[in-house]
Amino acid sequence: MFADGPGRYIQGGAPFGSGDVGLSRGAHLNLHEPGAVRALLDVALARGWRPEVPGVLEVDGWSLLEAAAAAVAAARASDAGPEGS
């Protein structure tokens, strides 16, 4: 979950797209882009989330944002390949 708050922006308001979440001065993701939600899930798993445990769990997405955004950026960089190719 990404709750609105100081220094944060969430989807739905111009000039941001419907899937944009981010920090005013920092990491951001577009939740509609391939890999963004997967990166959030991977970070949550690495931090102990266990989806096989029954029940509803609300996770603060802001606590995962920076690591997930870094993972998406790294994946994009590796997809781009070596410079000049």
A tleap script that builds the chain and sets N, CA, C and O, in Angstrom:
source leaprc.protein.ff14SB
mol = sequence {
  NMET PHE ALA ASP GLY PRO GLY ARG TYR ILE
  GLN GLY GLY ALA PRO PHE GLY SER GLY ASP
  VAL GLY LEU SER ARG GLY ALA HIE LEU ASN
  LEU HIE GLU PRO GLY ALA VAL ARG ALA LEU
  LEU ASP VAL ALA LEU ALA ARG GLY TRP ARG
  PRO GLU VAL PRO GLY VAL LEU GLU VAL ASP
  GLY TRP SER LEU LEU GLU ALA ALA ALA ALA
  ALA VAL ALA ALA ALA ARG ALA SER ASP ALA
  GLY PRO GLU GLY CSER
}
set mol.1.N position { 0.843 -1.163 0.000 }
set mol.1.CA position { 0.000 0.000 0.000 }
set mol.1.C position { 0.892 1.232 0.000 }
set mol.1.O position { 1.902 1.283 0.702 }
set mol.2.N position { 0.509 2.214 -0.790 }
set mol.2.CA position { 1.216 3.490 -0.839 }
set mol.2.C position { 0.249 4.580 -0.400 }
set mol.2.O position { -0.619 4.996 -1.166 }
set mol.3.N position { 0.406 5.042 0.846 }
set mol.3.CA position { -0.448 6.100 1.380 }
set mol.3.C position { 0.171 7.457 1.071 }
set mol.3.O position { 1.392 7.609 1.087 }
set mol.4.N position { -0.672 8.431 0.793 }
set mol.4.CA position { -0.227 9.788 0.543 }
set mol.4.C position { 0.390 10.358 1.812 }
set mol.4.O position { 0.003 9.989 2.921 }
set mol.5.N position { 1.336 11.246 1.645 }
set mol.5.CA position { 1.958 11.884 2.792 }
set mol.5.C position { 2.974 12.915 2.341 }
set mol.5.O position { 3.243 13.033 1.145 }
set mol.6.N position { 3.541 13.662 3.271 }
set mol.6.CA position { 4.525 14.686 2.926 }
set mol.6.C position { 5.728 14.067 2.221 }
set mol.6.O position { 6.248 13.035 2.645 }
set mol.7.N position { 6.159 14.711 1.140 }
set mol.7.CA position { 7.326 14.246 0.420 }
set mol.7.C position { 7.078 13.050 -0.473 }
set mol.7.O position { 8.021 12.449 -0.988 }
set mol.8.N position { 5.819 12.700 -0.661 }
set mol.8.CA position { 5.444 11.539 -1.460 }
set mol.8.C position { 4.415 11.942 -2.500 }
set mol.8.O position { 3.672 12.907 -2.318 }
set mol.9.N position { 4.380 11.191 -3.590 }
set mol.9.CA position { 3.283 11.370 -4.528 }
set mol.9.C position { 2.745 9.997 -4.911 }
set mol.9.O position { 3.481 9.012 -4.978 }
set mol.10.N position { 1.467 9.966 -5.153 }
set mol.10.CA position { 0.805 8.726 -5.537 }
set mol.10.C position { 0.032 8.948 -6.822 }
set mol.10.O position { -0.207 10.082 -7.238 }
set mol.11.N position { -0.346 7.863 -7.431 }
set mol.11.CA position { -1.003 7.878 -8.723 }
set mol.11.C position { -2.271 8.730 -8.736 }
set mol.11.O position { -2.928 8.951 -7.718 }
set mol.12.N position { -2.575 9.194 -9.950 }
set mol.12.CA position { -3.858 9.832 -10.156 }
set mol.12.C position { -3.870 11.332 -10.308 }
set mol.12.O position { -4.900 11.880 -10.699 }
set mol.13.N position { -2.796 12.025 -10.024 }
set mol.13.CA position { -2.829 13.471 -10.153 }
set mol.13.C position { -1.829 13.966 -11.167 }
set mol.13.O position { -0.703 13.472 -11.232 }
set mol.14.N position { -2.233 14.939 -11.961 }
set mol.14.CA position { -1.320 15.511 -12.956 }
set mol.14.C position { -0.142 16.139 -12.231 }
set mol.14.O position { -0.340 16.715 -11.162 }
set mol.15.N position { 1.034 16.060 -12.739 }
set mol.15.CA position { 1.459 15.548 -14.037 }
set mol.15.C position { 1.835 14.068 -14.009 }
set mol.15.O position { 2.466 13.583 -14.949 }
set mol.16.N position { 1.470 13.352 -12.973 }
set mol.16.CA position { 1.879 11.961 -12.833 }
set mol.16.C position { 0.871 11.030 -13.487 }
set mol.16.O position { -0.310 11.357 -13.603 }
set mol.17.N position { 1.347 9.872 -13.910 }
set mol.17.CA position { 0.480 8.878 -14.522 }
set mol.17.C position { -0.308 8.094 -13.494 }
set mol.17.O position { -0.108 8.251 -12.289 }
set mol.18.N position { -1.192 7.260 -13.968 }
set mol.18.CA position { -2.092 6.535 -13.071 }
set mol.18.C position { -1.367 5.514 -12.209 }
set mol.18.O position { -1.909 5.090 -11.189 }
set mol.19.N position { -0.166 5.108 -12.582 }
set mol.19.CA position { 0.551 4.111 -11.795 }
set mol.19.C position { 1.767 4.642 -11.080 }
set mol.19.O position { 2.530 3.861 -10.512 }
set mol.20.N position { 1.976 5.955 -11.088 }
set mol.20.CA position { 3.181 6.533 -10.510 }
set mol.20.C position { 3.094 6.649 -8.992 }
set mol.20.O position { 2.095 7.108 -8.438 }
set mol.21.N position { 4.165 6.221 -8.342 }
set mol.21.CA position { 4.355 6.438 -6.908 }
set mol.21.C position { 5.810 6.830 -6.715 }
set mol.21.O position { 6.685 6.340 -7.429 }
set mol.22.N position { 6.073 7.696 -5.771 }
set mol.22.CA position { 7.462 8.069 -5.557 }
set mol.22.C position { 7.644 9.074 -4.447 }
set mol.22.O position { 6.696 9.580 -3.845 }
set mol.23.N position { 8.908 9.334 -4.211 }
set mol.23.CA position { 9.302 10.333 -3.236 }
set mol.23.C position { 9.606 11.617 -3.994 }
set mol.23.O position { 10.173 11.574 -5.085 }
set mol.24.N position { 9.241 12.739 -3.433 }
set mol.24.CA position { 9.464 14.015 -4.108 }
set mol.24.C position { 10.926 14.200 -4.488 }
set mol.24.O position { 11.237 14.767 -5.536 }
set mol.25.N position { 11.802 13.728 -3.651 }
set mol.25.CA position { 13.244 13.823 -3.915 }
set mol.25.C position { 13.864 12.443 -3.763 }
set mol.25.O position { 14.619 12.179 -2.828 }
set mol.26.N position { 13.526 11.570 -4.707 }
set mol.26.CA position { 14.123 10.246 -4.595 }
set mol.26.C position { 13.488 9.232 -5.514 }
set mol.26.O position { 13.073 9.543 -6.631 }
set mol.27.N position { 13.425 8.033 -5.028 }
set mol.27.CA position { 12.995 6.880 -5.813 }
set mol.27.C position { 11.548 7.018 -6.279 }
set mol.27.O position { 10.716 7.653 -5.631 }
set mol.28.N position { 11.283 6.401 -7.426 }
set mol.28.CA position { 9.922 6.379 -7.952 }
set mol.28.C position { 9.739 5.135 -8.813 }
set mol.28.O position { 10.707 4.564 -9.316 }
set mol.29.N position { 8.492 4.730 -8.973 }
set mol.29.CA position { 8.125 3.606 -9.821 }
set mol.29.C position { 6.819 3.923 -10.530 }
set mol.29.O position { 5.991 4.680 -10.024 }
set mol.30.N position { 6.646 3.338 -11.699 }
set mol.30.CA position { 5.341 3.327 -12.347 }
set mol.30.C position { 4.853 1.894 -12.222 }
set mol.30.O position { 5.417 0.990 -12.839 }
set mol.31.N position { 3.827 1.680 -11.444 }
set mol.31.CA position { 3.346 0.327 -11.145 }
set mol.31.C position { 2.745 -0.375 -12.354 }
set mol.31.O position { 2.437 -1.564 -12.284 }
set mol.32.N position { 2.573 0.342 -13.465 }
set mol.32.CA position { 2.086 -0.268 -14.696 }
set mol.32.C position { 3.229 -0.789 -15.568 }
set mol.32.O position { 2.988 -1.541 -16.513 }
set mol.33.N position { 4.463 -0.402 -15.266 }
set mol.33.CA position { 5.597 -0.835 -16.077 }
set mol.33.C position { 6.004 -2.260 -15.730 }
set mol.33.O position { 5.957 -2.667 -14.569 }
set mol.34.N position { 6.406 -3.017 -16.754 }
set mol.34.CA position { 6.838 -4.394 -16.506 }
set mol.34.C position { 7.988 -4.435 -15.495 }
set mol.34.O position { 8.943 -3.664 -15.590 }
set mol.35.N position { 7.881 -5.319 -14.556 }
set mol.35.CA position { 8.937 -5.509 -13.578 }
set mol.35.C position { 8.793 -4.716 -12.300 }
set mol.35.O position { 9.413 -5.072 -11.297 }
set mol.36.N position { 7.999 -3.652 -12.288 }
set mol.36.CA position { 7.910 -2.806 -11.099 }
set mol.36.C position { 7.268 -3.549 -9.929 }
set mol.36.O position { 7.815 -3.559 -8.826 }
set mol.37.N position { 6.130 -4.159 -10.158 }
set mol.37.CA position { 5.448 -4.878 -9.075 }
set mol.37.C position { 6.243 -6.123 -8.693 }
set mol.37.O position { 6.315 -6.484 -7.518 }
set mol.38.N position { 6.845 -6.784 -9.697 }
set mol.38.CA position { 7.696 -7.958 -9.412 }
set mol.38.C position { 8.835 -7.564 -8.485 }
set mol.38.O position { 9.172 -8.305 -7.562 }
set mol.39.N position { 9.435 -6.390 -8.730 }
set mol.39.CA position { 10.526 -5.919 -7.877 }
set mol.39.C position { 10.032 -5.667 -6.452 }
set mol.39.O position { 10.728 -6.000 -5.494 }
set mol.40.N position { 8.848 -5.086 -6.301 }
set mol.40.CA position { 8.279 -4.877 -4.958 }
set mol.40.C position { 8.062 -6.210 -4.251 }
set mol.40.O position { 8.373 -6.350 -3.068 }
set mol.41.N position { 7.520 -7.199 -4.987 }
set mol.41.CA position { 7.303 -8.522 -4.395 }
set mol.41.C position { 8.619 -9.176 -3.995 }
set mol.41.O position { 8.716 -9.775 -2.924 }
set mol.42.N position { 9.624 -9.064 -4.847 }
set mol.42.CA position { 10.931 -9.657 -4.530 }
set mol.42.C position { 11.542 -9.038 -3.276 }
set mol.42.O position { 12.111 -9.747 -2.446 }
set mol.43.N position { 11.428 -7.719 -3.137 }
set mol.43.CA position { 11.950 -7.052 -1.940 }
set mol.43.C position { 11.177 -7.506 -0.710 }
set mol.43.O position { 11.775 -7.786 0.328 }
set mol.44.N position { 9.858 -7.581 -0.815 }
set mol.44.CA position { 9.041 -8.034 0.320 }
set mol.44.C position { 9.410 -9.456 0.729 }
set mol.44.O position { 9.509 -9.755 1.919 }
set mol.45.N position { 9.614 -10.327 -0.248 }
set mol.45.CA position { 10.030 -11.705 0.045 }
set mol.45.C position { 11.385 -11.725 0.739 }
set mol.45.O position { 11.577 -12.458 1.709 }
set mol.46.N position { 12.313 -10.932 0.252 }
set mol.46.CA position { 13.649 -10.871 0.852 }
set mol.46.C position { 13.607 -10.352 2.280 }
set mol.46.O position { 14.489 -10.655 3.084 }
set mol.47.N position { 12.590 -9.578 2.591 }
set mol.47.CA position { 12.464 -9.008 3.944 }
set mol.47.C position { 11.542 -9.819 4.847 }
set mol.47.O position { 11.165 -9.367 5.929 }
set mol.48.N position { 11.181 -11.019 4.395 }
set mol.48.CA position { 10.454 -11.910 5.289 }
set mol.48.C position { 8.990 -12.150 5.004 }
set mol.48.O position { 8.361 -12.940 5.707 }
set mol.49.N position { 8.416 -11.502 3.999 }
set mol.49.CA position { 7.014 -11.757 3.680 }
set mol.49.C position { 6.861 -13.179 3.195 }
set mol.49.O position { 7.646 -13.642 2.368 }
set mol.50.N position { 5.867 -13.873 3.696 }
set mol.50.CA position { 5.608 -15.258 3.313 }
set mol.50.C position { 4.191 -15.361 2.754 }
set mol.50.O position { 3.232 -15.408 3.524 }
set mol.51.N position { 4.041 -15.397 1.432 }
set mol.51.CA position { 2.706 -15.415 0.830 }
set mol.51.C position { 1.914 -16.679 1.127 }
set mol.51.O position { 0.691 -16.691 0.982 }
set mol.52.N position { 2.591 -17.735 1.538 }
set mol.52.CA position { 1.876 -18.983 1.833 }
set mol.52.C position { 1.142 -18.937 3.181 }
set mol.52.O position { 0.326 -19.813 3.471 }
set mol.53.N position { 1.424 -17.937 3.991 }
set mol.53.CA position { 0.742 -17.795 5.274 }
set mol.53.C position { -0.641 -17.202 5.004 }
set mol.53.O position { -0.747 -16.119 4.427 }
set mol.54.N position { -1.703 -17.902 5.416 }
set mol.54.CA position { -3.057 -17.394 5.140 }
set mol.54.C position { -3.341 -16.083 5.869 }
set mol.54.O position { -2.764 -15.784 6.915 }
set mol.55.N position { -4.236 -15.331 5.285 }
set mol.55.CA position { -4.660 -14.085 5.911 }
set mol.55.C position { -4.296 -12.886 5.060 }
set mol.55.O position { -3.624 -12.997 4.034 }
set mol.56.N position { -4.758 -11.749 5.515 }
set mol.56.CA position { -4.516 -10.491 4.808 }
set mol.56.C position { -3.390 -9.759 5.523 }
set mol.56.O position { -3.381 -9.651 6.749 }
set mol.57.N position { -2.451 -9.264 4.749 }
set mol.57.CA position { -1.339 -8.506 5.309 }
set mol.57.C position { -1.185 -7.226 4.508 }
set mol.57.O position { -1.017 -7.276 3.289 }
set mol.58.N position { -1.238 -6.102 5.162 }
set mol.58.CA position { -1.025 -4.820 4.498 }
set mol.58.C position { 0.424 -4.410 4.737 }
set mol.58.O position { 0.871 -4.306 5.879 }
set mol.59.N position { 1.148 -4.180 3.649 }
set mol.59.CA position { 2.559 -3.816 3.742 }
set mol.59.C position { 2.722 -2.370 3.292 }
set mol.59.O position { 2.142 -1.955 2.289 }
set mol.60.N position { 3.500 -1.617 4.029 }
set mol.60.CA position { 3.792 -0.235 3.667 }
set mol.60.C position { 4.741 -0.242 2.470 }
set mol.60.O position { 5.922 -0.556 2.614 }
set mol.61.N position { 4.228 0.103 1.295 }
set mol.61.CA position { 5.030 0.098 0.083 }
set mol.61.C position { 6.213 1.047 0.128 }
set mol.61.O position { 7.216 0.813 -0.545 }
set mol.62.N position { 6.113 2.114 0.910 }
set mol.62.CA position { 7.208 3.080 0.997 }
set mol.62.C position { 8.455 2.439 1.561 }
set mol.62.O position { 9.566 2.834 1.207 }
set mol.63.N position { 8.296 1.451 2.436 }
set mol.63.CA position { 9.467 0.782 3.025 }
set mol.63.C position { 10.188 -0.092 2.001 }
set mol.63.O position { 11.331 -0.489 2.227 }
set mol.64.N position { 9.540 -0.393 0.884 }
set mol.64.CA position { 10.109 -1.248 -0.158 }
set mol.64.C position { 10.555 -0.457 -1.386 }
set mol.64.O position { 11.292 -0.973 -2.226 }
set mol.65.N position { 10.112 0.786 -1.489 }
set mol.65.CA position { 10.253 1.557 -2.726 }
set mol.65.C position { 11.692 1.724 -3.197 }
set mol.65.O position { 11.983 1.446 -4.361 }
set mol.66.N position { 12.589 2.163 -2.344 }
set mol.66.CA position { 13.947 2.453 -2.794 }
set mol.66.C position { 14.648 1.205 -3.313 }
set mol.66.O position { 15.307 1.256 -4.352 }
set mol.67.N position { 14.517 0.092 -2.611 }
set mol.67.CA position { 15.152 -1.145 -3.061 }
set mol.67.C position { 14.522 -1.644 -4.360 }
set mol.67.O position { 15.232 -2.118 -5.246 }
set mol.68.N position { 13.217 -1.543 -4.480 }
set mol.68.CA position { 12.546 -1.999 -5.696 }
set mol.68.C position { 12.918 -1.114 -6.883 }
set mol.68.O position { 13.163 -1.622 -7.977 }
set mol.69.N position { 12.962 0.200 -6.683 }
set mol.69.CA position { 13.342 1.113 -7.764 }
set mol.69.C position { 14.777 0.849 -8.206 }
set mol.69.O position { 15.077 0.915 -9.398 }
set mol.70.N position { 15.663 0.554 -7.265 }
set mol.70.CA position { 17.046 0.235 -7.617 }
set mol.70.C position { 17.113 -1.053 -8.432 }
set mol.70.O position { 17.899 -1.144 -9.374 }
set mol.71.N position { 16.305 -2.041 -8.084 }
set mol.71.CA position { 16.276 -3.302 -8.826 }
set mol.71.C position { 15.762 -3.094 -10.246 }
set mol.71.O position { 16.297 -3.677 -11.189 }
set mol.72.N position { 14.736 -2.276 -10.406 }
set mol.72.CA position { 14.199 -1.984 -11.742 }
set mol.72.C position { 15.250 -1.254 -12.572 }
set mol.72.O position { 15.438 -1.570 -13.747 }
set mol.73.N position { 15.934 -0.284 -11.976 }
set mol.73.CA position { 16.969 0.459 -12.695 }
set mol.73.C position { 18.112 -0.463 -13.113 }
set mol.73.O position { 18.633 -0.340 -14.221 }
set mol.74.N position { 18.502 -1.381 -12.240 }
set mol.74.CA position { 19.574 -2.324 -12.564 }
set mol.74.C position { 19.150 -3.254 -13.697 }
set mol.74.O position { 19.953 -3.564 -14.578 }
set mol.75.N position { 17.907 -3.696 -13.682 }
set mol.75.CA position { 17.403 -4.571 -14.743 }
set mol.75.C position { 17.388 -3.830 -16.077 }
set mol.75.O position { 17.737 -4.400 -17.111 }
set mol.76.N position { 16.989 -2.580 -16.054 }
set mol.76.CA position { 16.991 -1.784 -17.289 }
set mol.76.C position { 18.409 -1.621 -17.826 }
set mol.76.O position { 18.642 -1.727 -19.031 }
set mol.77.N position { 19.348 -1.363 -16.930 }
set mol.77.CA position { 20.743 -1.168 -17.346 }
set mol.77.C position { 21.305 -2.446 -17.958 }
set mol.77.O position { 22.027 -2.390 -18.954 }
set mol.78.N position { 20.982 -3.592 -17.376 }
set mol.78.CA position { 21.492 -4.851 -17.933 }
set mol.78.C position { 20.817 -5.188 -19.253 }
set mol.78.O position { 21.436 -5.793 -20.128 }
set mol.79.N position { 19.536 -4.797 -19.410 }
set mol.79.CA position { 18.831 -5.025 -20.669 }
set mol.79.C position { 19.410 -4.153 -21.792 }
set mol.79.O position { 19.381 -4.539 -22.961 }
set mol.80.N position { 19.931 -2.990 -21.432 }
set mol.80.CA position { 20.480 -2.071 -22.431 }
set mol.80.C position { 21.779 -2.607 -23.013 }
set mol.80.O position { 22.170 -2.233 -24.119 }
set mol.81.N position { 22.444 -3.481 -22.271 }
set mol.81.CA position { 23.697 -4.052 -22.753 }
set mol.81.C position { 24.842 -3.064 -22.669 }
set mol.81.O position { 24.684 -1.955 -22.159 }
set mol.82.N position { 25.998 -3.475 -23.175 }
set mol.82.CA position { 27.167 -2.584 -23.126 }
set mol.82.C position { 26.928 -1.340 -23.969 }
set mol.82.O position { 26.252 -1.386 -24.997 }
set mol.83.N position { 27.486 -0.249 -23.522 }
set mol.83.CA position { 27.338 1.015 -24.222 }
set mol.83.C position { 27.904 0.901 -25.643 }
set mol.83.O position { 28.994 0.371 -25.857 }
set mol.84.N position { 27.138 1.409 -26.593 }
set mol.84.CA position { 27.596 1.407 -27.978 }
set mol.84.C position { 27.232 0.178 -28.756 }
set mol.84.O position { 27.588 0.067 -29.929 }
set mol.85.N position { 26.527 -0.762 -28.138 }
set mol.85.CA position { 26.156 -1.957 -28.917 }
set mol.85.C position { 24.744 -1.863 -29.412 }
set mol.85.O position { 24.263 -2.776 -30.083 }
savepdb mol mol.pdb
quit
